[in-house]
Coordinates of C-alpha atoms in Angstrom, one line a residue:
F1 CA 105.9 95.4 96.3
W2 CA 104.6 99.0 96.1
Y3 CA 106.7 99.9 99.1
L4 CA 110.0 98.7 97.6
A5 CA 109.3 100.3 94.2
G6 CA 108.5 103.6 95.9
Q7 CA 111.6 103.4 98.0
F8 CA 113.7 102.8 94.9
C9 CA 112.3 105.9 93.2
C10 CA 112.7 108.1 96.2
G11 CA 116.3 106.8 96.6
F12 CA 117.0 107.8 93.0
F13 CA 115.6 111.3 93.7
V14 CA 117.9 111.6 96.7
I15 CA 120.9 110.6 94.5
L16 CA 120.0 113.5 92.1
I17 CA 119.9 115.9 94.9
L18 CA 123.2 114.8 96.5
G19 CA 125.0 114.3 93.1
N20 CA 125.8 116.8 90.4
F21 CA 122.3 116.7 89.0
W22 CA 120.6 118.7 91.8
F23 CA 119.3 121.1 89.1
L24 CA 117.3 118.2 87.7
A25 CA 115.8 117.6 91.1
V26 CA 114.8 121.2 91.4
L27 CA 113.1 121.1 88.0
Y28 CA 111.3 118.0 89.0
L29 CA 110.1 119.5 92.3
L30 CA 108.7 122.4 90.2
W31 CA 106.9 119.9 88.0
L32 CA 105.6 118.1 91.0
Y33 CA 104.2 121.3 92.4
L34 CA 102.4 122.2 89.1
D35 CA 101.2 118.6 88.5
W36 CA 100.1 117.8 92.1
E37 CA 96.4 117.5 91.4
T38 CA 96.7 115.3 88.3
P39 CA 96.3 112.0 90.3
C40 CA 92.9 113.3 91.5
A41 CA 91.9 114.5 88.0
G42 CA 91.9 111.3 86.0
G43 CA 95.7 110.8 86.0
R44 CA 97.8 110.6 82.9
R45 CA 97.8 107.1 81.3
S46 CA 100.1 105.9 78.6
Q47 CA 98.9 103.2 76.3
W48 CA 102.6 102.6 75.5
V49 CA 103.4 101.8 79.1
R50 CA 100.3 99.7 79.6
S51 CA 101.3 97.7 76.5
W52 CA 104.9 96.9 77.5
T53 CA 105.8 93.3 76.7
V54 CA 107.0 92.7 80.2
W55 CA 103.4 92.9 81.4
K56 CA 102.5 90.0 79.0
Y57 CA 105.1 87.9 80.8
F58 CA 103.9 89.2 84.2
R59 CA 100.3 88.0 83.4
E60 CA 101.5 84.7 82.0
Y61 CA 103.7 83.9 84.9
F62 CA 100.8 83.1 87.3
P63 CA 98.8 83.2 84.9
I64 CA 96.2 86.0 85.4
H65 CA 92.8 85.7 83.7
L66 CA 89.8 88.1 83.6
I67 CA 86.4 86.4 83.5
K68 CA 83.3 88.3 82.4
T69 CA 79.8 87.2 83.7
S70 CA 77.7 90.0 82.3
D71 CA 77.8 92.9 79.8
L72 CA 78.5 96.4 81.1
N73 CA 76.8 99.1 79.1
P74 CA 79.3 101.8 78.3
N75 CA 76.6 104.4 78.6
H76 CA 76.9 104.1 82.4
N77 CA 79.7 104.7 84.8
Y78 CA 80.6 101.9 87.2
L79 CA 82.3 101.4 90.5
L80 CA 83.9 98.0 90.7
G81 CA 84.7 96.6 94.2
F82 CA 87.7 94.4 94.0
H83 CA 88.2 91.6 96.6
P84 CA 90.4 90.5 98.2
H85 CA 93.4 92.8 98.6
G86 CA 96.0 90.0 98.9
V87 CA 99.7 91.1 99.3
L88 CA 100.4 92.1 95.7
V89 CA 96.9 93.0 94.3
A90 CA 98.2 91.2 91.2
G91 CA 94.8 90.5 89.7
A92 CA 93.8 94.2 89.8
F93 CA 97.1 95.4 88.3
G94 CA 97.3 92.7 85.7
N95 CA 93.7 93.0 84.5
F96 CA 93.0 96.7 84.8
C97 CA 96.4 98.3 84.2
T98 CA 98.0 96.1 81.5
G99 CA 97.0 94.3 78.4
P100 CA 93.9 94.3 76.2
S101 CA 91.7 91.9 78.3
F102 CA 89.4 94.5 79.9
K103 CA 89.1 96.5 76.7
N104 CA 88.2 93.4 74.7
L105 CA 85.6 92.1 77.2
F106 CA 84.1 95.5 78.1
P107 CA 84.4 97.7 75.0
G108 CA 83.7 101.4 75.6
L109 CA 84.8 101.3 79.2
T110 CA 88.0 102.9 80.6
P111 CA 89.3 101.4 83.8
Y112 CA 90.8 103.5 86.6
L113 CA 92.5 101.6 89.5
H114 CA 92.4 103.7 92.6
I115 CA 95.4 103.4 95.0
M116 CA 96.4 105.2 98.2
P117 CA 97.2 108.9 97.7
I118 CA 100.5 108.5 99.6
W119 CA 102.1 106.8 96.5
F120 CA 101.6 109.9 94.4
G121 CA 104.0 111.8 96.7
C122 CA 106.8 109.5 95.7
P123 CA 109.0 111.2 93.1
F124 CA 109.1 109.5 89.7
F125 CA 107.1 106.5 91.0
R126 CA 103.9 108.7 90.7
E127 CA 104.6 109.1 87.0
Y128 CA 104.9 105.4 86.5
V129 CA 101.7 104.4 88.3
M130 CA 99.7 107.1 86.6
S131 CA 101.0 106.0 83.2
A132 CA 99.6 102.5 84.0
G133 CA 96.2 104.0 84.6
M134 CA 96.2 104.3 88.4
V135 CA 94.8 107.3 90.2
S136 CA 94.3 108.4 93.7
A137 CA 91.7 106.7 96.0
S138 CA 90.7 110.1 97.5
K139 CA 87.0 111.2 97.3
E140 CA 87.9 113.9 94.9
S141 CA 89.5 111.4 92.5
V142 CA 86.7 108.9 92.6
S143 CA 84.2 111.7 92.0
Y144 CA 86.2 113.0 89.0
V145 CA 86.1 109.5 87.4
L146 CA 82.4 108.8 88.2
N147 CA 81.3 112.3 87.1
N148 CA 81.8 111.6 83.5
E149 CA 78.5 112.7 81.9
G150 CA 78.7 110.4 78.9
G151 CA 79.4 107.3 81.0
G152 CA 82.2 104.8 80.0
H153 CA 84.3 105.2 83.1
A154 CA 85.0 102.4 85.6
S155 CA 86.5 103.1 89.0
I156 CA 88.2 100.0 90.5
I157 CA 88.5 100.2 94.3
V158 CA 90.2 97.6 96.4
I159 CA 87.6 97.7 99.2
G160 CA 89.5 96.0 102.0
G161 CA 92.4 98.4 101.6
A162 CA 95.8 98.0 103.3
E163 CA 94.1 96.5 106.5
E164 CA 92.9 93.5 104.5
S165 CA 96.5 92.7 103.3
L166 CA 97.2 91.5 106.9
N167 CA 94.7 88.7 106.3
A168 CA 96.3 87.6 103.1
H169 CA 97.2 84.1 104.1
P170 CA 96.7 81.1 101.7
G171 CA 93.2 79.8 102.0
S172 CA 92.0 82.9 103.8
L173 CA 88.5 84.2 102.8
T174 CA 88.2 87.0 105.3
L175 CA 87.2 90.4 103.8
N176 CA 87.3 93.7 105.7
I177 CA 84.1 95.2 104.4
L178 CA 81.3 95.5 107.1
K179 CA 82.4 99.0 108.1
R180 CA 83.5 100.1 104.7
K181 CA 80.6 102.0 103.2
G182 CA 82.2 105.0 101.7
F183 CA 82.2 103.4 98.2
I184 CA 78.5 102.8 98.6
K185 CA 77.9 106.5 99.3
M186 CA 80.0 107.5 96.3
A187 CA 78.1 105.2 94.0
L188 CA 74.8 106.7 95.2
K189 CA 75.9 110.3 94.8
H190 CA 77.0 109.7 91.2
G191 CA 74.5 107.1 90.2
A192 CA 77.4 104.7 89.4
H193 CA 76.3 101.1 89.0
L194 CA 78.1 98.8 91.5
V195 CA 79.9 95.7 90.3
P196 CA 81.4 93.1 92.7
V197 CA 84.7 91.6 91.6
F198 CA 86.3 88.6 93.2
S199 CA 89.9 87.5 92.4
F200 CA 90.3 83.8 93.1
G201 CA 93.9 82.9 93.9
E202 CA 94.9 86.4 95.1
N203 CA 95.8 85.2 98.6
E204 CA 97.8 82.2 97.4
L205 CA 100.8 84.1 96.0
F206 CA 102.7 84.5 99.3
K207 CA 103.0 82.9 102.7
Q208 CA 102.7 85.4 105.5
V209 CA 104.1 85.2 109.0
A210 CA 101.3 84.1 111.4
N211 CA 99.7 87.3 112.8
P212 CA 96.3 86.4 114.3
K213 CA 94.3 89.3 115.7
G214 CA 95.5 90.1 119.2
S215 CA 99.0 88.9 118.7
W216 CA 101.9 91.2 119.3
L217 CA 102.9 91.2 115.6
R218 CA 99.3 92.1 114.5
N219 CA 99.2 94.9 117.1
V220 CA 102.5 96.3 115.8
Q221 CA 101.4 96.1 112.2
E222 CA 98.1 97.8 112.9
K223 CA 99.8 100.6 114.8
M224 CA 102.3 101.1 111.9
Q225 CA 99.4 101.1 109.4
K226 CA 97.7 104.0 111.3
I227 CA 100.9 106.0 111.4
M228 CA 102.2 105.4 107.9
G229 CA 98.9 104.9 106.0
F230 CA 99.8 101.5 104.6
A231 CA 100.3 98.0 106.0
L232 CA 103.5 96.0 106.2
P233 CA 102.7 92.3 106.0
L234 CA 105.7 90.0 106.6
F235 CA 105.7 87.6 103.8
H236 CA 107.8 85.3 101.6
A237 CA 107.4 83.0 98.7
R238 CA 110.0 81.5 96.3
G239 CA 113.4 82.5 94.9
V240 CA 114.7 82.7 91.4
F241 CA 116.2 79.2 91.2
Q242 CA 114.6 77.5 94.2
Y243 CA 111.2 77.3 95.8
S244 CA 112.1 77.4 99.5
F245 CA 112.4 81.1 100.2
G246 CA 112.4 84.4 98.4
L247 CA 110.2 87.4 97.5
I248 CA 109.1 86.2 94.0
P249 CA 105.4 85.2 94.2
Y250 CA 104.4 81.6 93.7
R251 CA 103.1 80.6 90.3
Q252 CA 99.4 80.3 91.3
P253 CA 96.7 81.0 88.8
I254 CA 94.6 84.1 89.4
H255 CA 91.0 84.3 88.0
T256 CA 89.4 87.7 88.5
V257 CA 85.7 87.3 88.0
V258 CA 83.7 90.4 87.2
G259 CA 80.1 90.1 88.5
S260 CA 76.8 91.5 87.2
P261 CA 76.1 95.3 87.8
I262 CA 73.8 96.4 90.5
P263 CA 71.8 99.4 89.1
V264 CA 72.1 102.5 91.3
K265 CA 70.0 105.6 90.9
R266 CA 71.7 109.0 91.6
N267 CA 71.0 110.3 95.0
L268 CA 73.0 113.4 96.1
N269 CA 72.0 113.1 99.7
P270 CA 71.5 109.4 100.6
T271 CA 70.3 108.6 104.1
T272 CA 72.1 106.2 106.4
E273 CA 69.3 103.7 105.8
E274 CA 69.7 103.9 102.1
I275 CA 73.4 103.4 102.3
D276 CA 73.0 100.4 104.6
D277 CA 70.4 98.9 102.3
L278 CA 72.6 99.1 99.3
H279 CA 75.6 97.9 101.2
A280 CA 73.6 94.8 102.3
L281 CA 72.6 94.2 98.7
Y282 CA 76.2 94.5 97.6
L283 CA 77.3 92.0 100.2
Q284 CA 74.6 89.6 99.0
K285 CA 75.7 89.9 95.4
L286 CA 79.4 89.5 96.3
R287 CA 78.6 86.3 98.3
Q288 CA 76.5 85.0 95.4
L289 CA 79.3 85.7 92.9
F290 CA 81.7 83.8 95.1
E291 CA 79.4 80.8 95.7
E292 CA 78.6 80.5 92.0
H293 CA 82.3 80.3 90.9
K294 CA 84.2 78.9 93.8
R295 CA 84.0 75.3 92.5
N296 CA 85.7 76.3 89.3
Y297 CA 88.7 77.5 91.1
G298 CA 89.4 74.9 93.8
I299 CA 87.5 76.3 96.7
P300 CA 86.1 73.5 98.9
E301 CA 82.3 73.4 99.0
H302 CA 82.1 73.9 102.8
K303 CA 84.1 77.2 102.6
S304 CA 82.4 80.6 102.3
L305 CA 83.3 84.3 102.6
I306 CA 83.8 85.8 106.0
F307 CA 82.8 89.4 106.3
E308 CA 84.5 91.5 109.1

């Protein structure tokens, strides 16, 4: 999804260069140079873009729902860990970048969805994603959001990242999280309260070609991910007028459940032990959130999260 949209924008930029509008491309390159740091400095959101009617239809297509389990005091800053990545990350985009749901449920908080820095190098595409409220996932960007003295900021990080998208098969409950502790360190350094978020239905939107670990396909995908910085899952779903094959996601409901906050005291120099302890507590709260709500969203009783 992101890859195709980015390629379209880059292709449009190439057309400007090769056509009679090369001067516009030069002006844009100058703008890009001057505006390069904006994705790491809170971005440039547009309420007009975030309120487009098309997003209402996008959310209703699945449909996408945001579920609140606890109040979040706007006097604090928060780091929301979003799980799982899925192929489309539809729950994260639909709930935190469009519509009034987050604002209505958590008044006083401004959400910032962090995505891979590579996307902000795509001409024009970067302007679109920033207008929707997305910012870079770099350390500098997360620090900028969480450093708000008056509180009221919420960083949303898809913890499993691109690697986890390769596990996005229907029914999969495998999360890439055991070695991912950078978000824990950031929360400690800024005193940002941690909030686990689980999006039920995220992995049901597409069918992915079988790629078990150790297979030749998985090996190729992992090597390409290391080279390019993002994964390329081979997936399909439905078409426009038929349900057999296509790239339009299946109509499966998505319920993004926001858990209770884990209070975090500011610690500019956390030790490895302190990071590990908070990471273990986060995993415990994430598993608890999943177990408490799985019955509501069609997950069999015997199934549980798998942490890798």
